[in-house]
Amino acid sequence: MPEIPAKTYFHVDMDAFFVSVEELYDPSLKGKPVVVGGKANERGVVAAASYAARKFGVHSAMPLRTAAKLCPQAVFLDGHPERYRVYSEKVHDVLYGFTPALQMASIDEAYLDMTGTERLHGPPLRAAHQLHEAMKRNTGLNCSIGIATSRMVAKVCSDQAKPNGVLWIPRGEEASFLSRLDVRKIPGVGKVTEERLIALGIRQIGQLAAMSDATLRDTLGDWAVALGEKARGFDAGAWFAGEVGEQEDPKSVSHEHTFDEDTSDERRLESMLAKLSEMVCRRLREHGLHARTVQLKLRYTDFKTITRAHTLRRTTQVDTEIFEAVRELFRGNWNGGTVRLLGVQTSSFEQGEAQPDLLANDQHDRWTKALNVADRMRDRFGDGAVSLAIGMKSKFRERTQETPASLPGKKKE
């Protein structure tokens, strides 16, 4: 049988995306240590740091207060999510010009299946060079590109190529490339997993790749088999399920908020629940899904956390209906204590709605039409443009690091 041609995947990651967009609007920021994500004294985390700030040890997902200690001279910015959405769309348009087999993994990174595009764009390195030039010309931004026969290796490559570089690992060289890298470089390996691997004497990807599936399963559990496959350079696990560009509905949709200052103000807490319900429902509408189950997440100052769920009589994607359900859960379970975090989650999805309640259907339809209009306004002006009256009191600020509901290229119902 003829050999199946190897796939060619690009992973394109925008360099310090949020910071770079801010520099386009304010060129005086260039060359300075800049941190996007919030004020230096807030509880949030760093969404992006300029390369000047990274020299001081500042990195994304780090608490803002830690970043301020490491680099007190940095410029701290709340960020402008609406600007990032605009530029993410521009990035998508550039990438789509190279292949329609495209999947935006987040607001600032994407996978491209470039298999079979050699006649149009040339071999991988030439195509990457053209993509670099097109990105800079059309957006003013730089990106890093990883190229490999698997998405997993391509993603690792783009990280190694930063900033503004290209790294191509030809077929057959994947294991050699990965072997000496730290296990933390594997997508999906966080601090906890890294610590468990180090405790077993596994620090480099090559050591992990050498372990048998049986040993991984016995030592770490069934989930570790996919981890071993990734260490060998293959696409494995939920991170890489499906084909590039294939749309898959989520199993749950949630949003949560950590207050800058813990609070026991009931009105403020319920206002935040309203805002979170809005954001969850917007995502449901993006996917054309209706939820049957609503869950509340409540964390107190002492980090004690409770979750409570409720099954709805009929599925819905309407803000007010989700909010009413989660508010009842809150009122029935809140002990009056000081709250650090609130979250709203929906699950048990169905495409389309359950049999309508004829008595309530007129009001439901009116809300649905109004919310579709509201979504269009949010797409244009940001999530804070339209809100339920009670949600306007929440003082909610859209977190820069959150992936927006409507990623570029997402199919809308």
Coordinates of C-alpha atoms in Angstrom, one line a residue:
M1 CA 0.0 0.0 0.0
P2 CA 1.3 3.5 -0.7
E3 CA 2.5 5.5 2.2
I4 CA 0.0 8.0 3.6
P5 CA 1.5 11.5 3.2
A6 CA 2.4 13.2 6.4
K7 CA 0.3 16.1 7.7
T8 CA 1.7 19.6 7.8
Y9 CA 0.4 21.7 10.7
F10 CA 1.2 25.3 11.5
H11 CA 0.6 26.6 15.0
V12 CA 0.5 30.4 14.9
D13 CA 0.9 32.3 18.2
M14 CA 0.7 36.1 18.3
D15 CA 3.7 37.6 20.2
A16 CA 2.6 39.3 23.5
F17 CA -0.7 39.9 21.7
F18 CA -2.5 42.2 24.2
V19 CA 0.6 44.3 24.8
S20 CA 1.3 44.5 21.1
V21 CA -2.2 45.8 20.4
E22 CA -1.8 48.4 23.2
E23 CA 1.5 49.5 21.6
L24 CA -0.3 50.1 18.3
Y25 CA -2.6 52.6 20.1
D26 CA 0.1 54.1 22.2
P27 CA 3.6 53.8 20.6
S28 CA 5.2 55.3 23.7
L29 CA 4.8 51.9 25.4
K30 CA 7.3 50.3 23.0
G31 CA 10.4 49.0 24.8
K32 CA 8.9 49.5 28.3
P33 CA 8.0 46.8 30.8
V34 CA 4.2 46.6 30.3
V35 CA 1.7 44.3 32.1
V36 CA -1.9 43.9 30.8
G37 CA -4.6 42.5 33.0
G38 CA -5.3 45.0 35.8
K39 CA -3.8 47.3 38.4
A40 CA -0.7 46.4 40.3
N41 CA -2.6 46.1 43.6
E42 CA -5.5 44.0 42.3
R43 CA -6.2 40.3 42.7
G44 CA -6.3 39.5 39.1
V45 CA -3.6 37.8 37.0
V46 CA -1.3 38.9 34.3
A47 CA -2.9 38.5 30.8
A48 CA 0.2 39.4 28.9
A49 CA 3.6 40.9 29.7
S50 CA 6.0 42.7 27.3
Y51 CA 9.3 41.1 26.7
A52 CA 10.9 43.9 28.7
A53 CA 8.8 42.9 31.7
R54 CA 9.5 39.2 31.2
K55 CA 13.2 39.9 31.8
F56 CA 12.2 40.5 35.4
G57 CA 10.4 37.2 35.7
V58 CA 6.9 38.4 34.9
H59 CA 4.7 36.0 32.9
S60 CA 1.1 35.4 32.0
A61 CA -1.2 33.9 34.7
M62 CA 1.1 35.3 37.4
P63 CA -0.8 37.3 40.2
L64 CA -0.7 41.0 39.4
R65 CA 0.6 41.7 42.9
T66 CA 3.5 39.3 42.4
A67 CA 4.3 41.0 39.1
A68 CA 4.4 44.4 40.8
K69 CA 6.9 43.1 43.3
L70 CA 9.1 41.7 40.6
C71 CA 8.9 44.7 38.3
P72 CA 7.5 47.8 40.2
Q73 CA 8.5 50.1 37.4
A74 CA 6.1 48.3 34.9
V75 CA 3.2 50.1 33.3
F76 CA 0.1 48.2 34.5
L77 CA -3.0 48.4 32.1
D78 CA -6.5 47.1 32.5
G79 CA -6.6 46.3 28.9
H80 CA -9.2 46.9 26.1
P81 CA -10.9 43.6 25.3
E82 CA -12.9 45.3 22.5
R83 CA -9.6 46.2 20.7
Y84 CA -8.3 42.7 21.1
R85 CA -11.5 41.3 19.5
V86 CA -11.0 43.6 16.5
Y87 CA -7.4 42.5 16.0
S88 CA -8.2 38.8 16.5
E89 CA -10.6 39.2 13.6
K90 CA -7.8 40.7 11.5
V91 CA -5.5 37.9 12.5
H92 CA -8.2 35.3 11.5
D93 CA -8.6 37.0 8.1
V94 CA -4.9 36.8 7.4
L95 CA -4.7 33.1 8.4
Y96 CA -7.8 32.2 6.4
G97 CA -6.0 33.6 3.3
F98 CA -3.6 30.7 3.6
T99 CA -6.0 27.8 4.3
P100 CA -9.7 27.4 5.1
A101 CA -8.7 24.5 7.4
L102 CA -8.2 26.8 10.3
Q103 CA -9.1 26.6 14.0
M104 CA -8.7 29.6 16.4
A105 CA -7.6 27.9 19.6
S106 CA -8.0 31.2 21.5
I107 CA -8.1 34.9 20.8
D108 CA -4.4 35.0 19.9
E109 CA -3.4 31.5 18.6
A110 CA -4.6 29.2 15.8
Y111 CA -3.9 25.8 14.2
L112 CA -3.7 25.6 10.4
D113 CA -3.8 22.4 8.4
M114 CA -1.4 23.3 5.5
T115 CA -1.3 19.8 4.1
G116 CA -1.5 20.0 0.3
T117 CA -0.9 23.7 0.0
E118 CA 2.6 23.5 -1.4
R119 CA 1.5 24.4 -5.0
L120 CA -0.1 27.5 -3.7
H121 CA 2.3 28.7 -1.0
G122 CA 5.5 26.7 -1.5
P123 CA 7.2 24.4 1.0
P124 CA 6.6 25.0 4.7
L125 CA 9.4 27.5 5.5
R126 CA 8.5 29.6 2.5
A127 CA 4.8 29.6 3.4
A128 CA 5.7 30.6 7.0
H129 CA 7.8 33.5 5.7
Q130 CA 4.9 34.7 3.5
L131 CA 2.5 34.4 6.5
H132 CA 4.9 36.4 8.7
E133 CA 5.0 39.2 6.1
A134 CA 1.2 39.1 5.5
M135 CA 0.6 39.3 9.3
K136 CA 2.8 42.3 9.8
R137 CA 1.5 44.0 6.7
N138 CA -2.2 43.6 7.5
T139 CA -2.2 43.8 11.3
G140 CA 1.0 45.5 12.4
L141 CA 1.7 42.6 14.7
N142 CA 4.3 39.9 14.9
C143 CA 3.7 36.2 15.4
S144 CA 5.7 33.0 16.0
I145 CA 5.0 29.9 13.9
G146 CA 5.6 26.2 14.7
I147 CA 5.5 23.6 11.9
A148 CA 5.3 19.9 12.4
T149 CA 3.4 16.7 11.5
S150 CA 1.3 17.0 14.6
R151 CA -0.5 19.9 16.3
M152 CA 1.1 19.0 19.6
V153 CA 4.7 19.3 18.3
A154 CA 3.7 22.4 16.2
K155 CA 2.5 24.1 19.4
V156 CA 5.7 23.3 21.2
C157 CA 7.6 24.6 18.2
S158 CA 5.9 28.0 18.2
D159 CA 6.7 28.5 21.9
Q160 CA 10.4 27.7 21.2
A161 CA 10.4 30.1 18.2
K162 CA 9.3 33.2 20.2
P163 CA 9.5 36.0 19.6
N164 CA 8.7 36.5 15.9
G165 CA 10.4 33.2 14.7
V166 CA 9.7 30.0 12.8
L167 CA 10.6 26.5 13.9
W168 CA 10.0 23.5 11.6
I169 CA 10.5 19.9 12.8
P170 CA 10.5 17.6 9.8
R171 CA 8.9 14.2 9.9
G172 CA 10.9 11.7 11.9
E173 CA 12.7 14.3 14.0
E174 CA 9.9 14.8 16.6
A175 CA 11.3 12.5 19.3
S176 CA 14.8 14.0 19.1
F177 CA 13.4 17.5 19.3
L178 CA 11.2 16.9 22.3
S179 CA 13.5 14.6 24.3
R180 CA 15.5 17.2 26.1
L181 CA 12.7 19.7 26.8
D182 CA 11.1 20.0 30.2
V183 CA 7.9 18.1 30.7
R184 CA 6.1 21.4 31.4
K185 CA 6.4 22.2 27.7
I186 CA 3.8 19.6 26.9
P187 CA 0.5 21.3 26.3
G188 CA -1.9 20.6 29.2
V189 CA 0.9 19.8 31.7
G190 CA 0.4 22.3 34.6
K191 CA 2.2 22.8 37.8
V192 CA 0.5 19.9 39.7
T193 CA 1.2 17.4 36.9
E194 CA 4.8 18.6 36.6
E195 CA 5.3 18.1 40.3
R196 CA 3.9 14.6 40.2
L197 CA 6.2 13.7 37.3
I198 CA 9.3 15.2 39.0
A199 CA 8.5 13.2 42.1
L200 CA 8.8 10.1 39.9
G201 CA 12.2 11.4 38.6
I202 CA 10.7 12.5 35.2
R203 CA 11.9 15.9 34.3
Q204 CA 12.4 15.7 30.5
I205 CA 9.9 14.7 27.8
G206 CA 12.3 12.0 26.6
Q207 CA 12.1 10.3 30.0
L208 CA 8.3 10.3 29.8
A209 CA 8.2 9.1 26.2
A210 CA 10.3 6.0 27.2
M211 CA 7.7 4.8 29.8
S212 CA 5.3 2.1 28.7
D213 CA 1.6 2.7 28.7
A214 CA 1.2 0.1 31.4
T215 CA 3.7 1.8 33.7
L216 CA 2.1 5.2 33.1
R217 CA -1.4 3.8 33.8
D218 CA -0.3 2.0 37.0
T219 CA 1.7 5.0 38.2
L220 CA -0.5 8.0 37.3
G221 CA -3.8 6.6 36.1
D222 CA -5.5 6.1 32.8
W223 CA -5.2 9.7 31.8
A224 CA -1.4 9.4 31.7
V225 CA -1.6 7.2 28.6
A226 CA -2.5 10.2 26.4
L227 CA 0.3 12.1 28.1
G228 CA 2.8 9.5 27.0
E229 CA 1.5 9.7 23.5
K230 CA 2.0 13.5 23.4
A231 CA 5.5 13.0 24.8
R232 CA 6.2 10.8 21.7
G233 CA 5.0 13.6 19.4
F234 CA 1.4 12.5 18.7
D235 CA -1.9 14.3 19.0
A236 CA -3.6 12.7 21.9
G237 CA -6.2 13.6 24.5
A238 CA -9.0 16.2 24.6
W239 CA -6.6 19.0 23.6
F240 CA -6.3 17.6 20.1
A241 CA -9.6 15.8 19.6
G242 CA -11.1 16.1 16.2
E243 CA -9.8 17.7 13.0
V244 CA -8.6 21.3 12.5
G245 CA -11.6 23.4 11.8
E246 CA -14.1 20.8 13.0
Q247 CA -16.6 22.4 15.3
E248 CA -17.5 20.6 18.5
D249 CA -20.0 21.7 21.0
P250 CA -18.8 22.2 24.6
K251 CA -19.9 19.8 27.4
S252 CA -20.4 22.8 29.8
V253 CA -20.3 26.6 29.7
S254 CA -19.3 28.6 32.7
H255 CA -18.0 32.0 33.9
E256 CA -16.8 32.9 37.3
H257 CA -15.5 36.1 39.0
T258 CA -13.1 36.7 41.9
F259 CA -13.9 39.9 43.7
D260 CA -11.1 42.4 44.1
E261 CA -12.4 42.7 47.7
D262 CA -14.4 40.0 49.4
T263 CA -18.0 41.0 50.0
S264 CA -21.1 40.0 51.9
D265 CA -23.3 42.6 50.2
E266 CA -26.2 40.6 49.0
R267 CA -27.2 43.1 46.3
R268 CA -23.7 43.1 44.9
L269 CA -23.5 39.3 45.0
E270 CA -26.8 38.9 43.1
S271 CA -25.8 41.6 40.6
M272 CA -22.7 39.6 39.8
L273 CA -24.7 36.4 39.4
A274 CA -26.9 38.3 36.9
K275 CA -23.8 39.4 34.9
L276 CA -22.3 35.9 34.9
S277 CA -25.6 34.5 33.7
E278 CA -25.6 36.9 30.8
M279 CA -22.1 35.9 29.8
V280 CA -22.9 32.2 30.0
C281 CA -26.1 32.6 28.0
R282 CA -24.3 34.5 25.3
R283 CA -22.0 31.6 24.8
L284 CA -25.0 29.2 24.7
R285 CA -26.5 31.3 21.9
E286 CA -23.2 31.3 20.1
H287 CA -23.3 27.5 20.0
G288 CA -27.0 27.2 19.4
L289 CA -27.4 25.3 22.7
H290 CA -30.1 25.2 25.4
A291 CA -29.1 24.1 28.9
R292 CA -31.1 21.8 31.2
T293 CA -28.8 22.1 34.3
V294 CA -27.6 25.2 36.1
Q295 CA -24.9 25.1 38.8
L296 CA -23.8 27.7 41.3
K297 CA -20.2 27.9 42.6
L298 CA -19.6 29.9 45.8
R299 CA -16.3 30.4 47.5
Y300 CA -15.9 32.1 50.9
T301 CA -13.0 34.1 52.2
D302 CA -11.5 31.0 53.9
F303 CA -11.6 29.3 50.5
K304 CA -14.4 26.9 51.5
T305 CA -16.2 26.2 48.3
I306 CA -19.6 24.8 47.6
T307 CA -21.4 23.9 44.3
R308 CA -25.1 23.4 44.0
A309 CA -27.0 22.4 40.8
H310 CA -30.6 22.6 39.7
T311 CA -32.4 20.8 36.8
L312 CA -34.7 23.1 34.9
R313 CA -38.2 22.1 33.8
R314 CA -37.4 23.1 30.2
T315 CA -34.1 23.9 28.5
T316 CA -33.2 27.5 27.9
Q317 CA -30.5 30.0 26.7
V318 CA -32.3 33.0 28.1
D319 CA -30.4 35.2 30.6
T320 CA -33.3 35.9 32.9
E321 CA -34.3 32.2 33.2
I322 CA -30.7 31.1 34.0
F323 CA -30.3 34.0 36.5
E324 CA -33.6 33.2 38.3
A325 CA -32.4 29.6 38.8
V326 CA -28.9 30.4 40.0
R327 CA -30.3 33.2 42.3
E328 CA -32.6 30.6 44.0
L329 CA -29.6 28.3 44.5
F330 CA -27.6 31.2 46.0
R331 CA -30.4 32.3 48.3
G332 CA -30.9 28.7 49.5
N333 CA -27.2 28.0 50.2
W334 CA -25.4 31.3 51.1
N335 CA -24.8 31.4 54.8
G336 CA -24.5 35.2 54.9
G337 CA -20.6 35.0 55.0
T338 CA -18.1 37.0 53.1
V339 CA -17.7 35.7 49.5
R340 CA -14.5 35.6 47.5
L341 CA -15.7 34.1 44.2
L342 CA -19.0 33.3 42.4
G343 CA -19.5 31.1 39.4
V344 CA -22.3 30.1 37.1
Q345 CA -22.2 26.9 35.0
T346 CA -24.7 25.3 32.6
S347 CA -24.6 21.8 31.2
S348 CA -26.9 19.0 29.9
F349 CA -27.2 20.7 26.6
E350 CA -29.7 20.1 23.8
Q351 CA -29.9 21.5 20.3
G352 CA -33.1 23.4 20.2
E353 CA -35.6 23.8 22.9
A354 CA -37.8 21.4 24.8
Q355 CA -41.6 21.4 24.3
P356 CA -42.6 25.0 25.0
D357 CA -44.8 26.2 27.8
L358 CA -47.6 27.8 25.9
L359 CA -48.5 30.2 28.8
A360 CA -45.0 31.5 29.2
N361 CA -43.9 31.2 25.6
D362 CA -44.8 34.7 24.5
Q363 CA -42.6 36.3 27.1
H364 CA -39.8 33.8 26.4
D365 CA -39.9 34.7 22.7
R366 CA -39.7 38.4 23.4
W367 CA -36.7 37.8 25.6
T368 CA -35.0 35.7 22.9
K369 CA -35.5 38.4 20.2
A370 CA -34.2 41.1 22.6
L371 CA -31.2 39.1 23.6
N372 CA -30.2 38.4 20.0
V373 CA -30.2 42.2 19.4
A374 CA -28.1 42.6 22.6
D375 CA -25.6 40.1 21.4
R376 CA -25.0 42.0 18.2
M377 CA -24.4 45.1 20.2
R378 CA -21.9 43.3 22.4
D379 CA -20.1 41.9 19.4
R380 CA -19.6 45.5 18.2
F381 CA -19.0 47.3 21.5
G382 CA -18.0 44.7 24.0
D383 CA -19.7 42.6 26.7
G384 CA -20.3 45.6 28.9
A385 CA -22.4 47.4 26.2
V386 CA -25.7 45.9 27.2
S387 CA -26.7 44.3 30.6
L388 CA -29.7 43.4 32.7
A389 CA -30.5 46.2 35.1
I390 CA -29.5 44.2 38.1
G391 CA -26.2 43.2 36.4
M392 CA -25.2 46.8 35.8
K393 CA -24.6 47.2 39.6
S394 CA -22.0 44.4 39.6
K395 CA -19.0 46.6 38.7
F396 CA -17.9 43.7 36.6
R397 CA -14.9 44.3 34.4
E398 CA -14.3 41.9 31.5
R399 CA -11.1 40.1 32.3
T400 CA -8.6 40.6 29.5
Q401 CA -7.4 37.0 29.8
E402 CA -10.8 35.5 29.1
T403 CA -11.4 34.1 25.7
P404 CA -14.5 35.9 24.3
A405 CA -17.7 34.2 23.5
S406 CA -17.4 34.8 19.8
L407 CA -14.0 33.6 18.5
P408 CA -13.3 34.6 14.9
G409 CA -14.5 32.1 12.4
K410 CA -16.9 30.4 14.8
K411 CA -20.0 29.2 13.0
K412 CA -23.0 31.0 14.4
E413 CA -26.5 29.4 14.4

